Amino acid sequence: MIQISGAPFQPDENWKLDSIEESIIQHMLHDPTVYSYASADELLFEVNMRKNIIKSSKEMSESEAQFTTFEYATCNPRYWNLTAQGGFLLRDDVQPADAILDIYRNSSLYAFECATAAVILYYHATLNSIGRTLFNSLFQNLYLYSWNTDPDLGIVTFYSTNYIPGDVVYINNPDFHDNAPWFRGLNAVLLNDGRYFGHGFNIRTKEEIIDILNDHRNPGSQQSAYMTNLVTRPSFNSLASLVSQQRSYRAYKMYYPVIHHNDSSISYVNYLYYLSNGVY
């Protein structure tokens, strides 16, 4: 359900929505969750950013960026400093937008795991949604490692049985093989056609992803991989507010501590658990 200024949403015939945007709107209309916006512009910002997340996912699927663990992560040294923990730290002499774009333009130089991939998708989609000037102002201290993010992305996670295209969901493999812990699960983006993109898996159906994960379980396992009810997404309304106000400067921004846990392919909830328990 969609509400604009407290009233039920009525589609505007003058809106020229493409097939991806129409799919997003229809999913939101049929979701029992109330999606509330102060204005139609706020709604359109979220729809556009969700579309950009989907487009960024498809571009990454077609790129030469490889899946790997933190130990073997690689990046373009012209834009990033590779840390000992396998993270990508933005160089001081580089603009954030240029560094994010380079991951797509020179994708063969990059290798990372799937939680980092989800964050890269968010940044790429945000850049394409808000423009490089505001992006460069907001995200000056980028560090790509697992689910570590800038607070202005406003990442939220919750449990729901309803997903909207552009959401990141988590497919869990509780009995992953001891010799392949990176198959513990997959962070995957729901696309507009009902399929999912997960870094290292490309674009597949839910059933195909589960079959692949099941092939990497401990011998004799009877516990199948499964789609969880975990949904993760940026705070679209907060980002829309930053755009409308063109608020690019803050006197103080509190950054989250970085959790160097070395576990590939974890969910955002798992990362928050590490954060709350002081796992460094």
mmCIF file of C-alpha atoms in Angstrom, residues 94-250:
data_model
loop_
_atom_site.group_PDB
_atom_site.id
_atom_site.type_symbol
_atom_site.label_atom_id
_atom_site.label_comp_id
_atom_site.label_asym_id
_atom_site.label_seq_id
_atom_site.Cartn_x
_atom_site.Cartn_y
_atom_site.Cartn_z
ATOM 1 C CA VAL A 94 40.494 10.445 -5.663
ATOM 2 C CA GLN A 95 36.865 11.557 -5.860
ATOM 3 C CA PRO A 96 34.418 8.997 -4.388
ATOM 4 C CA ALA A 97 32.255 8.940 -7.551
ATOM 5 C CA ASP A 98 35.265 8.159 -9.765
ATOM 6 C CA ALA A 99 36.330 5.308 -7.498
ATOM 7 C CA ILE A 100 32.886 3.687 -7.483
ATOM 8 C CA LEU A 101 32.552 4.062 -11.255
ATOM 9 C CA ASP A 102 35.969 2.464 -11.747
ATOM 10 C CA ILE A 103 34.726 -0.780 -10.193
ATOM 11 C CA TYR A 104 32.413 -1.056 -13.194
ATOM 12 C CA ARG A 105 34.695 0.478 -15.827
ATOM 13 C CA ASN A 106 37.758 -1.583 -14.919
ATOM 14 C CA SER A 107 35.945 -4.531 -13.386
ATOM 15 C CA SER A 108 38.651 -7.067 -14.324
ATOM 16 C CA LEU A 109 40.897 -5.478 -11.664
ATOM 17 C CA TYR A 110 38.426 -6.220 -8.857
ATOM 18 C CA ALA A 111 37.545 -9.244 -6.767
ATOM 19 C CA PHE A 112 35.362 -9.175 -3.630
ATOM 20 C CA GLU A 113 32.736 -11.189 -1.767
ATOM 21 C CA CYS A 114 28.953 -10.802 -1.870
ATOM 22 C CA ALA A 115 28.284 -8.520 1.132
ATOM 23 C CA THR A 116 30.833 -6.050 -0.231
ATOM 24 C CA ALA A 117 29.151 -6.422 -3.628
ATOM 25 C CA ALA A 118 25.777 -5.415 -2.161
ATOM 26 C CA VAL A 119 27.318 -2.259 -0.670
ATOM 27 C CA ILE A 120 29.016 -1.411 -3.979
ATOM 28 C CA LEU A 121 25.640 -1.749 -5.697
ATOM 29 C CA TYR A 122 24.092 0.653 -3.197
ATOM 30 C CA TYR A 123 26.804 3.258 -3.747
ATOM 31 C CA HIS A 124 26.643 2.915 -7.538
ATOM 32 C CA ALA A 125 22.857 3.232 -7.545
ATOM 33 C CA THR A 126 23.007 6.187 -5.162
ATOM 34 C CA LEU A 127 25.515 7.945 -7.390
ATOM 35 C CA ASN A 128 23.247 7.437 -10.393
ATOM 36 C CA SER A 129 20.284 8.724 -8.375
ATOM 37 C CA ILE A 130 21.699 11.856 -6.724
ATOM 38 C CA GLY A 131 24.492 12.933 -9.088
ATOM 39 C CA ARG A 132 28.243 13.093 -8.604
ATOM 40 C CA THR A 133 28.430 16.534 -6.909
ATOM 41 C CA LEU A 134 26.254 15.582 -3.942
ATOM 42 C CA PHE A 135 27.667 12.043 -3.884
ATOM 43 C CA ASN A 136 31.233 13.358 -3.619
ATOM 44 C CA SER A 137 30.204 15.658 -0.790
ATOM 45 C CA LEU A 138 28.389 13.002 1.224
ATOM 46 C CA PHE A 139 30.665 9.991 0.810
ATOM 47 C CA GLN A 140 34.181 11.320 1.244
ATOM 48 C CA ASN A 141 35.534 8.535 3.447
ATOM 49 C CA LEU A 142 34.565 5.377 1.602
ATOM 50 C CA TYR A 143 35.814 2.077 2.939
ATOM 51 C CA LEU A 144 34.449 -1.035 1.288
ATOM 52 C CA TYR A 145 34.535 -4.065 3.554
ATOM 53 C CA SER A 146 31.613 -6.442 4.024
ATOM 54 C CA TRP A 147 28.550 -4.512 5.280
ATOM 55 C CA ASN A 148 30.478 -1.469 6.503
ATOM 56 C CA THR A 149 28.684 1.594 5.070
ATOM 57 C CA ASP A 150 28.564 5.360 5.353
ATOM 58 C CA PRO A 151 25.758 6.408 7.752
ATOM 59 C CA ASP A 152 24.150 8.563 5.037
ATOM 60 C CA LEU A 153 23.113 5.391 3.217
ATOM 61 C CA GLY A 154 20.918 4.678 6.225
ATOM 62 C CA ILE A 155 20.919 0.900 5.765
ATOM 63 C CA VAL A 156 17.948 -0.784 7.437
ATOM 64 C CA THR A 157 17.180 -4.471 7.808
ATOM 65 C CA PHE A 158 14.058 -6.246 9.020
ATOM 66 C CA TYR A 159 12.046 -9.428 8.599
ATOM 67 C CA SER A 160 9.210 -9.621 6.088
ATOM 68 C CA THR A 161 7.594 -12.114 3.750
ATOM 69 C CA ASN A 162 7.157 -9.404 1.101
ATOM 70 C CA TYR A 163 10.003 -8.190 -1.090
ATOM 71 C CA ILE A 164 10.101 -5.215 -3.449
ATOM 72 C CA PRO A 165 12.350 -5.212 -6.551
ATOM 73 C CA GLY A 166 15.625 -3.616 -5.526
ATOM 74 C CA ASP A 167 15.586 -5.204 -2.051
ATOM 75 C CA VAL A 168 18.517 -7.313 -0.912
ATOM 76 C CA VAL A 169 17.399 -10.650 0.518
ATOM 77 C CA TYR A 170 19.466 -13.372 2.166
ATOM 78 C CA ILE A 171 19.537 -17.026 1.161
ATOM 79 C CA ASN A 172 20.973 -19.049 4.039
ATOM 80 C CA ASN A 173 22.947 -22.285 3.778
ATOM 81 C CA PRO A 174 23.127 -23.420 7.414
ATOM 82 C CA ASP A 175 25.051 -26.634 6.708
ATOM 83 C CA PHE A 176 27.666 -25.200 4.333
ATOM 84 C CA HIS A 177 30.748 -27.318 3.704
ATOM 85 C CA ASP A 178 33.520 -26.789 6.234
ATOM 86 C CA ASN A 179 36.030 -26.383 3.406
ATOM 87 C CA ALA A 180 33.950 -23.723 1.611
ATOM 88 C CA PRO A 181 32.582 -21.314 4.245
ATOM 89 C CA TRP A 182 31.967 -18.653 1.584
ATOM 90 C CA PHE A 183 28.939 -20.743 0.605
ATOM 91 C CA ARG A 184 27.334 -19.997 3.994
ATOM 92 C CA GLY A 185 24.716 -17.939 2.104
ATOM 93 C CA LEU A 186 24.116 -15.282 -0.505
ATOM 94 C CA ASN A 187 23.081 -11.628 -0.438
ATOM 95 C CA ALA A 188 20.894 -11.307 -3.528
ATOM 96 C CA VAL A 189 19.026 -8.424 -5.172
ATOM 97 C CA LEU A 190 15.447 -9.077 -6.251
ATOM 98 C CA LEU A 191 15.122 -7.971 -9.874
ATOM 99 C CA ASN A 192 11.980 -6.795 -11.628
ATOM 100 C CA ASP A 193 11.418 -10.139 -13.381
ATOM 101 C CA GLY A 194 11.380 -12.199 -10.179
ATOM 102 C CA ARG A 195 14.949 -13.465 -10.548
ATOM 103 C CA TYR A 196 17.845 -12.573 -8.284
ATOM 104 C CA PHE A 197 21.367 -11.270 -8.722
ATOM 105 C CA GLY A 198 24.036 -12.476 -6.320
ATOM 106 C CA HIS A 199 27.731 -11.754 -6.837
ATOM 107 C CA GLY A 200 29.430 -14.975 -7.909
ATOM 108 C CA PHE A 201 26.088 -16.512 -8.942
ATOM 109 C CA ASN A 202 25.077 -14.039 -11.663
ATOM 110 C CA ILE A 203 21.310 -13.770 -12.326
ATOM 111 C CA ARG A 204 19.287 -16.840 -11.390
ATOM 112 C CA THR A 205 15.976 -17.994 -9.966
ATOM 113 C CA LYS A 206 15.656 -18.638 -6.252
ATOM 114 C CA GLU A 207 15.520 -22.378 -6.936
ATOM 115 C CA GLU A 208 18.726 -22.293 -8.998
ATOM 116 C CA ILE A 209 20.567 -20.430 -6.244
ATOM 117 C CA ILE A 210 19.380 -22.902 -3.609
ATOM 118 C CA ASP A 211 20.504 -25.825 -5.792
ATOM 119 C CA ILE A 212 24.005 -24.346 -6.085
ATOM 120 C CA LEU A 213 24.246 -23.736 -2.341
ATOM 121 C CA ASN A 214 23.007 -27.278 -1.671
ATOM 122 C CA ASP A 215 25.872 -28.604 -3.779
ATOM 123 C CA HIS A 216 28.255 -27.087 -1.229
ATOM 124 C CA ARG A 217 26.963 -28.615 1.982
ATOM 125 C CA ASN A 218 28.691 -31.015 4.347
ATOM 126 C CA PRO A 219 28.461 -34.650 3.182
ATOM 127 C CA GLY A 220 25.226 -36.304 4.236
ATOM 128 C CA SER A 221 23.521 -33.044 5.104
ATOM 129 C CA GLN A 222 19.724 -33.148 5.170
ATOM 130 C CA GLN A 223 19.326 -29.387 5.763
ATOM 131 C CA SER A 224 18.591 -27.495 2.550
ATOM 132 C CA ALA A 225 19.565 -23.911 1.885
ATOM 133 C CA TYR A 226 16.526 -21.626 2.067
ATOM 134 C CA MET A 227 15.323 -18.088 1.460
ATOM 135 C CA THR A 228 15.128 -16.205 4.749
ATOM 136 C CA ASN A 229 12.658 -13.417 5.534
ATOM 137 C CA LEU A 230 15.483 -10.907 5.961
ATOM 138 C CA VAL A 231 15.155 -7.743 3.858
ATOM 139 C CA THR A 232 17.866 -5.072 3.634
ATOM 140 C CA ARG A 233 17.632 -1.728 1.874
ATOM 141 C CA PRO A 234 18.962 1.857 2.075
ATOM 142 C CA SER A 235 16.852 4.569 3.703
ATOM 143 C CA PHE A 236 15.326 5.968 0.519
ATOM 144 C CA ASN A 237 13.408 8.729 2.316
ATOM 145 C CA SER A 238 16.532 9.977 4.081
ATOM 146 C CA LEU A 239 18.461 10.093 0.818
ATOM 147 C CA ALA A 240 15.558 11.855 -0.879
ATOM 148 C CA SER A 241 15.602 14.445 1.906
ATOM 149 C CA LEU A 242 19.319 15.056 1.385
ATOM 150 C CA VAL A 243 18.677 15.589 -2.314
ATOM 151 C CA SER A 244 15.742 17.947 -1.820
ATOM 152 C CA GLN A 245 17.703 20.054 0.659
ATOM 153 C CA GLN A 246 20.995 19.644 -1.237
ATOM 154 C CA ARG A 247 22.483 19.129 2.189
ATOM 155 C CA SER A 248 26.043 18.211 1.400
ATOM 156 C CA TYR A 249 27.781 19.424 4.549
ATOM 157 C CA ARG A 250 27.561 18.270 8.123
#
